[in-house]
Amino acid sequence: MISAYRSGTSPVHRMPTGIKLISFIGMSLVIAAVVTDLWQVVAALTFVMTAYALAGLDARVLTGQVLAVRWVIVFMLVPQLLFLPALVAASNTARVALIIVLAALFTITTSVPDLLDAVERALVPLRRFGVRPEGVALALALTITSIPVLAGFASTIRDAQRARGIPAHRVSFAVPLLIMSLKHADDLADAVSARGIEP
């Protein structure tokens, strides 16, 4: 589950990892800081859909990425509806969802080794200032690749609760998700330590 990478020969797959990473970060910042109006959300969604199409991924893949984080979206949207206008709450939630979907696209089209290599090369000049490029690259790779893992946890919990007839509730959903996330973090820490990588 640590990587959702799918091999391919699309333009997005062939794009240099460094350029792809900069594009992902830049577009995420634009969505987070600039996109506010409904038409801007629609424009950002159009961009994301175009990126998926260029990657050779059909609408089912995009829909699957959204459905995988549907409960995250719900738990973000509902509290905002209590304090903000519906349009503002929907816009805020849509921005986060679009960034998550973009992160999924980056993960799908970029192998972890390529990501590590690109980040390490970019950070080599900072080694003289005490920065460890390999450590930063590993942390970034684990962060990005953990997004689909946590989404999978959320989907598994909801499916299990539905099968047992447990009604949807924020606490009954959030507690097992937190426990599974912490367990996953511990497993990652053990895996990193077992490979002799210092904190």
PDB file of C-alpha atoms in Angstrom:
ATOM      1  CA  MET A   1       0.000   0.000   0.000  1.00  0.00           C
ATOM      2  CA  ILE A   2       3.006   2.330   0.358  1.00  0.00           C
ATOM      3  CA  SER A   3       2.930   3.243  -3.321  1.00  0.00           C
ATOM      4  CA  ALA A   4       0.107   3.665  -5.791  1.00  0.00           C
ATOM      5  CA  TYR A   5       2.513   3.996  -8.724  1.00  0.00           C
ATOM      6  CA  ARG A   6       1.277   2.692 -12.058  1.00  0.00           C
ATOM      7  CA  SER A   7       3.807   2.359 -14.832  1.00  0.00           C
ATOM      8  CA  GLY A   8       2.993   4.080 -18.096  1.00  0.00           C
ATOM      9  CA  THR A   9       4.339   6.004 -21.076  1.00  0.00           C
ATOM     10  CA  SER A  10       2.056   9.046 -20.956  1.00  0.00           C
ATOM     11  CA  PRO A  11       3.456  12.602 -21.107  1.00  0.00           C
ATOM     12  CA  VAL A  12       2.888  12.924 -17.361  1.00  0.00           C
ATOM     13  CA  HIS A  13       4.783   9.679 -16.678  1.00  0.00           C
ATOM     14  CA  ARG A  14       7.683  10.817 -18.871  1.00  0.00           C
ATOM     15  CA  MET A  15       7.889  14.299 -17.374  1.00  0.00           C
ATOM     16  CA  PRO A  16      11.125  14.761 -15.364  1.00  0.00           C
ATOM     17  CA  THR A  17      10.399  14.111 -11.704  1.00  0.00           C
ATOM     18  CA  GLY A  18      11.831  17.438 -10.546  1.00  0.00           C
ATOM     19  CA  ILE A  19       9.645  19.437 -12.928  1.00  0.00           C
ATOM     20  CA  LYS A  20       6.630  17.306 -12.005  1.00  0.00           C
ATOM     21  CA  LEU A  21       7.223  17.857  -8.287  1.00  0.00           C
ATOM     22  CA  ILE A  22       7.632  21.616  -8.710  1.00  0.00           C
ATOM     23  CA  SER A  23       4.462  21.703 -10.810  1.00  0.00           C
ATOM     24  CA  PHE A  24       2.557  19.740  -8.173  1.00  0.00           C
ATOM     25  CA  ILE A  25       3.733  21.989  -5.337  1.00  0.00           C
ATOM     26  CA  GLY A  26       3.070  25.141  -7.366  1.00  0.00           C
ATOM     27  CA  MET A  27      -0.424  24.098  -8.406  1.00  0.00           C
ATOM     28  CA  SER A  28      -1.244  23.017  -4.855  1.00  0.00           C
ATOM     29  CA  LEU A  29      -0.185  26.436  -3.559  1.00  0.00           C
ATOM     30  CA  VAL A  30      -2.291  28.153  -6.216  1.00  0.00           C
ATOM     31  CA  ILE A  31      -5.332  26.067  -5.299  1.00  0.00           C
ATOM     32  CA  ALA A  32      -4.823  26.700  -1.584  1.00  0.00           C
ATOM     33  CA  ALA A  33      -4.097  30.424  -1.781  1.00  0.00           C
ATOM     34  CA  VAL A  34      -5.802  31.730  -4.901  1.00  0.00           C
ATOM     35  CA  VAL A  35      -8.818  29.553  -5.646  1.00  0.00           C
ATOM     36  CA  THR A  36     -11.799  30.949  -3.732  1.00  0.00           C
ATOM     37  CA  ASP A  37     -14.695  31.600  -6.106  1.00  0.00           C
ATOM     38  CA  LEU A  38     -16.851  28.863  -7.567  1.00  0.00           C
ATOM     39  CA  TRP A  39     -15.637  29.518 -11.123  1.00  0.00           C
ATOM     40  CA  GLN A  40     -12.033  29.214  -9.915  1.00  0.00           C
ATOM     41  CA  VAL A  41     -12.853  25.865  -8.304  1.00  0.00           C
ATOM     42  CA  VAL A  42     -14.370  24.729 -11.610  1.00  0.00           C
ATOM     43  CA  ALA A  43     -11.251  25.910 -13.464  1.00  0.00           C
ATOM     44  CA  ALA A  44      -9.001  24.022 -11.022  1.00  0.00           C
ATOM     45  CA  LEU A  45     -11.155  20.911 -11.416  1.00  0.00           C
ATOM     46  CA  THR A  46     -10.862  21.203 -15.201  1.00  0.00           C
ATOM     47  CA  PHE A  47      -7.078  21.403 -14.863  1.00  0.00           C
ATOM     48  CA  VAL A  48      -6.990  18.307 -12.656  1.00  0.00           C
ATOM     49  CA  MET A  49      -9.238  16.366 -15.034  1.00  0.00           C
ATOM     50  CA  THR A  50      -7.006  17.370 -17.964  1.00  0.00           C
ATOM     51  CA  ALA A  51      -3.909  16.240 -16.061  1.00  0.00           C
ATOM     52  CA  TYR A  52      -5.490  12.849 -15.398  1.00  0.00           C
ATOM     53  CA  ALA A  53      -6.414  12.549 -19.073  1.00  0.00           C
ATOM     54  CA  LEU A  54      -2.839  13.386 -20.123  1.00  0.00           C
ATOM     55  CA  ALA A  55      -1.643  10.674 -17.756  1.00  0.00           C
ATOM     56  CA  GLY A  56      -3.789   8.162 -19.615  1.00  0.00           C
ATOM     57  CA  LEU A  57      -6.141   7.747 -16.657  1.00  0.00           C
ATOM     58  CA  ASP A  58      -9.854   7.663 -17.297  1.00  0.00           C
ATOM     59  CA  ALA A  59     -12.672   9.217 -15.275  1.00  0.00           C
ATOM     60  CA  ARG A  60     -13.049   6.039 -13.219  1.00  0.00           C
ATOM     61  CA  VAL A  61      -9.582   6.496 -11.739  1.00  0.00           C
ATOM     62  CA  LEU A  62     -10.291  10.126 -10.864  1.00  0.00           C
ATOM     63  CA  THR A  63     -13.652   9.191  -9.367  1.00  0.00           C
ATOM     64  CA  GLY A  64     -12.005   6.393  -7.416  1.00  0.00           C
ATOM     65  CA  GLN A  65      -9.495   8.804  -5.894  1.00  0.00           C
ATOM     66  CA  VAL A  66     -12.319  11.093  -4.767  1.00  0.00           C
ATOM     67  CA  LEU A  67     -14.383   8.222  -3.369  1.00  0.00           C
ATOM     68  CA  ALA A  68     -11.358   6.940  -1.469  1.00  0.00           C
ATOM     69  CA  VAL A  69     -11.329  10.134   0.610  1.00  0.00           C
ATOM     70  CA  ARG A  70     -15.085  10.678   0.682  1.00  0.00           C
ATOM     71  CA  TRP A  71     -15.301  10.453   4.465  1.00  0.00           C
ATOM     72  CA  VAL A  72     -12.418  12.876   4.886  1.00  0.00           C
ATOM     73  CA  ILE A  73     -14.352  15.261   2.654  1.00  0.00           C
ATOM     74  CA  VAL A  74     -17.546  14.747   4.633  1.00  0.00           C
ATOM     75  CA  PHE A  75     -15.856  15.351   7.984  1.00  0.00           C
ATOM     76  CA  MET A  76     -14.268  18.514   6.619  1.00  0.00           C
ATOM     77  CA  LEU A  77     -17.469  19.829   5.065  1.00  0.00           C
ATOM     78  CA  VAL A  78     -20.000  19.217   7.847  1.00  0.00           C
ATOM     79  CA  PRO A  79     -18.284  21.255  10.623  1.00  0.00           C
ATOM     80  CA  GLN A  80     -17.731  24.157   8.219  1.00  0.00           C
ATOM     81  CA  LEU A  81     -21.417  24.201   7.286  1.00  0.00           C
ATOM     82  CA  LEU A  82     -22.194  24.959  10.932  1.00  0.00           C
ATOM     83  CA  PHE A  83     -20.189  28.185  10.942  1.00  0.00           C
ATOM     84  CA  LEU A  84     -19.716  29.289   7.317  1.00  0.00           C
ATOM     85  CA  PRO A  85     -21.981  29.949   4.339  1.00  0.00           C
ATOM     86  CA  ALA A  86     -22.602  26.804   2.314  1.00  0.00           C
ATOM     87  CA  LEU A  87     -20.748  28.120  -0.749  1.00  0.00           C
ATOM     88  CA  VAL A  88     -17.656  29.018   1.291  1.00  0.00           C
ATOM     89  CA  ALA A  89     -17.661  25.654   3.073  1.00  0.00           C
ATOM     90  CA  ALA A  90     -18.022  23.801  -0.225  1.00  0.00           C
ATOM     91  CA  SER A  91     -15.232  25.861  -1.810  1.00  0.00           C
ATOM     92  CA  ASN A  92     -12.847  25.234   1.101  1.00  0.00           C
ATOM     93  CA  THR A  93     -13.535  21.500   1.039  1.00  0.00           C
ATOM     94  CA  ALA A  94     -13.218  21.324  -2.740  1.00  0.00           C
ATOM     95  CA  ARG A  95      -9.782  22.954  -2.599  1.00  0.00           C
ATOM     96  CA  VAL A  96      -8.475  20.357  -0.162  1.00  0.00           C
ATOM     97  CA  ALA A  97     -10.030  17.548  -2.196  1.00  0.00           C
ATOM     98  CA  LEU A  98      -8.395  18.839  -5.385  1.00  0.00           C
ATOM     99  CA  ILE A  99      -4.980  18.970  -3.708  1.00  0.00           C
ATOM    100  CA  ILE A 100      -5.429  15.403  -2.455  1.00  0.00           C
ATOM    101  CA  VAL A 101      -6.419  14.248  -5.934  1.00  0.00           C
ATOM    102  CA  LEU A 102      -3.378  16.033  -7.404  1.00  0.00           C
ATOM    103  CA  ALA A 103      -1.146  14.324  -4.845  1.00  0.00           C
ATOM    104  CA  ALA A 104      -2.674  11.007  -5.886  1.00  0.00           C
ATOM    105  CA  LEU A 105      -1.896  11.778  -9.538  1.00  0.00           C
ATOM    106  CA  PHE A 106       1.708  12.580  -8.647  1.00  0.00           C
ATOM    107  CA  THR A 107       1.979   9.301  -6.736  1.00  0.00           C
ATOM    108  CA  ILE A 108       0.354   7.302  -9.524  1.00  0.00           C
ATOM    109  CA  THR A 109       2.731   8.644 -12.183  1.00  0.00           C
ATOM    110  CA  THR A 110       5.967   8.867 -10.167  1.00  0.00           C
ATOM    111  CA  SER A 111       7.884   5.978  -8.672  1.00  0.00           C
ATOM    112  CA  VAL A 112       9.291   6.466  -5.183  1.00  0.00           C
ATOM    113  CA  PRO A 113      12.925   5.905  -6.291  1.00  0.00           C
ATOM    114  CA  ASP A 114      12.573   8.627  -8.944  1.00  0.00           C
ATOM    115  CA  LEU A 115      11.123  10.992  -6.330  1.00  0.00           C
ATOM    116  CA  LEU A 116      13.945  10.278  -3.896  1.00  0.00           C
ATOM    117  CA  ASP A 117      16.588  10.852  -6.551  1.00  0.00           C
ATOM    118  CA  ALA A 118      15.067  14.155  -7.690  1.00  0.00           C
ATOM    119  CA  VAL A 119      14.742  15.602  -4.191  1.00  0.00           C
ATOM    120  CA  GLU A 120      18.218  14.478  -3.171  1.00  0.00           C
ATOM    121  CA  ARG A 121      19.774  16.106  -6.236  1.00  0.00           C
ATOM    122  CA  ALA A 122      17.914  19.348  -5.572  1.00  0.00           C
ATOM    123  CA  LEU A 123      19.018  19.497  -1.922  1.00  0.00           C
ATOM    124  CA  VAL A 124      22.683  18.574  -2.383  1.00  0.00           C
ATOM    125  CA  PRO A 125      23.810  22.268  -2.320  1.00  0.00           C
ATOM    126  CA  LEU A 126      22.239  22.606   1.150  1.00  0.00           C
ATOM    127  CA  ARG A 127      24.365  19.833   2.631  1.00  0.00           C
ATOM    128  CA  ARG A 128      26.994  22.391   3.630  1.00  0.00           C
ATOM    129  CA  PHE A 129      24.366  23.990   5.910  1.00  0.00           C
ATOM    130  CA  GLY A 130      23.675  20.735   7.737  1.00  0.00           C
ATOM    131  CA  VAL A 131      20.727  19.602   5.627  1.00  0.00           C
ATOM    132  CA  ARG A 132      20.649  15.854   4.933  1.00  0.00           C
ATOM    133  CA  PRO A 133      19.167  15.502   1.423  1.00  0.00           C
ATOM    134  CA  GLU A 134      18.508  11.790   1.803  1.00  0.00           C
ATOM    135  CA  GLY A 135      16.560  12.346   5.033  1.00  0.00           C
ATOM    136  CA  VAL A 136      14.436  15.133   3.567  1.00  0.00           C
ATOM    137  CA  ALA A 137      13.775  13.125   0.415  1.00  0.00           C
ATOM    138  CA  LEU A 138      12.674  10.107   2.437  1.00  0.00           C
ATOM    139  CA  ALA A 139      10.369  12.201   4.632  1.00  0.00           C
ATOM    140  CA  LEU A 140       8.774  13.812   1.575  1.00  0.00           C
ATOM    141  CA  ALA A 141       8.317  10.491  -0.193  1.00  0.00           C
ATOM    142  CA  LEU A 142       6.699   8.909   2.864  1.00  0.00           C
ATOM    143  CA  THR A 143       4.394  11.901   3.308  1.00  0.00           C
ATOM    144  CA  ILE A 144       3.132  11.846  -0.267  1.00  0.00           C
ATOM    145  CA  THR A 145       2.775   8.089  -0.489  1.00  0.00           C
ATOM    146  CA  SER A 146       0.951   7.961   2.851  1.00  0.00           C
ATOM    147  CA  ILE A 147      -2.001   9.905   1.434  1.00  0.00           C
ATOM    148  CA  PRO A 148      -3.536   6.933  -0.428  1.00  0.00           C
ATOM    149  CA  VAL A 149      -2.684   4.684   2.531  1.00  0.00           C
ATOM    150  CA  LEU A 150      -4.697   6.849   4.953  1.00  0.00           C
ATOM    151  CA  ALA A 151      -7.491   7.103   2.404  1.00  0.00           C
ATOM    152  CA  GLY A 152      -7.516   3.309   2.245  1.00  0.00           C
ATOM    153  CA  PHE A 153      -7.748   3.131   6.032  1.00  0.00           C
ATOM    154  CA  ALA A 154     -10.743   5.485   5.982  1.00  0.00           C
ATOM    155  CA  SER A 155     -12.492   3.396   3.333  1.00  0.00           C
ATOM    156  CA  THR A 156     -11.798   0.134   5.179  1.00  0.00           C
ATOM    157  CA  ILE A 157     -13.137   1.486   8.469  1.00  0.00           C
ATOM    158  CA  ARG A 158     -16.307   2.806   6.888  1.00  0.00           C
ATOM    159  CA  ASP A 159     -16.932  -0.439   4.983  1.00  0.00           C
ATOM    160  CA  ALA A 160     -16.380  -2.502   8.141  1.00  0.00           C
ATOM    161  CA  GLN A 161     -18.734  -0.314  10.170  1.00  0.00           C
ATOM    162  CA  ARG A 162     -21.370  -0.463   7.455  1.00  0.00           C
ATOM    163  CA  ALA A 163     -21.105  -4.269   7.327  1.00  0.00           C
ATOM    164  CA  ARG A 164     -21.651  -4.427  11.098  1.00  0.00           C
ATOM    165  CA  GLY A 165     -24.569  -2.017  10.969  1.00  0.00           C
ATOM    166  CA  ILE A 166     -22.740   0.655  12.961  1.00  0.00           C
ATOM    167  CA  PRO A 167     -24.276   4.069  12.256  1.00  0.00           C
ATOM    168  CA  ALA A 168     -22.035   6.802  10.869  1.00  0.00           C
ATOM    169  CA  HIS A 169     -20.593   8.878  13.694  1.00  0.00           C
ATOM    170  CA  ARG A 170     -17.566  11.131  13.828  1.00  0.00           C
ATOM    171  CA  VAL A 171     -16.090   9.578  16.979  1.00  0.00           C
ATOM    172  CA  SER A 172     -16.629   5.949  15.970  1.00  0.00           C
ATOM    173  CA  PHE A 173     -14.924   6.758  12.652  1.00  0.00           C
ATOM    174  CA  ALA A 174     -12.141   9.049  13.862  1.00  0.00           C
ATOM    175  CA  VAL A 175     -10.844   6.875  16.722  1.00  0.00           C
ATOM    176  CA  PRO A 176     -10.023   3.744  14.676  1.00  0.00           C
ATOM    177  CA  LEU A 177      -8.648   5.937  11.878  1.00  0.00           C
ATOM    178  CA  LEU A 178      -6.325   7.638  14.370  1.00  0.00           C
ATOM    179  CA  ILE A 179      -5.219   4.299  15.812  1.00  0.00           C
ATOM    180  CA  MET A 180      -4.541   2.807  12.367  1.00  0.00           C
ATOM    181  CA  SER A 181      -2.658   5.949  11.315  1.00  0.00           C
ATOM    182  CA  LEU A 182      -0.451   5.869  14.418  1.00  0.00           C
ATOM    183  CA  LYS A 183       0.192   2.152  13.908  1.00  0.00           C
ATOM    184  CA  HIS A 184       1.165   2.849  10.307  1.00  0.00           C
ATOM    185  CA  ALA A 185       3.524   5.611  11.479  1.00  0.00           C
ATOM    186  CA  ASP A 186       5.130   3.215  13.973  1.00  0.00           C
ATOM    187  CA  ASP A 187       5.580   0.588  11.256  1.00  0.00           C
ATOM    188  CA  LEU A 188       7.231   3.157   8.991  1.00  0.00           C
ATOM    189  CA  ALA A 189       9.532   4.268  11.807  1.00  0.00           C
ATOM    190  CA  ASP A 190      10.531   0.652  12.499  1.00  0.00           C
ATOM    191  CA  ALA A 191      11.148   0.037   8.783  1.00  0.00           C
ATOM    192  CA  VAL A 192      13.319   3.146   8.537  1.00  0.00           C
ATOM    193  CA  SER A 193      15.290   2.233  11.667  1.00  0.00           C
ATOM    194  CA  ALA A 194      15.758  -1.343  10.458  1.00  0.00           C
ATOM    195  CA  ARG A 195      17.485   0.040   7.368  1.00  0.00           C
ATOM    196  CA  GLY A 196      19.966   1.941   9.515  1.00  0.00           C
ATOM    197  CA  ILE A 197      18.591   5.406   8.780  1.00  0.00           C
ATOM    198  CA  GLU A 198      19.054   7.728  11.730  1.00  0.00           C
ATOM    199  CA  PRO A 199      16.198  10.026  12.829  1.00  0.00           C
TER     200      PRO A 199
END
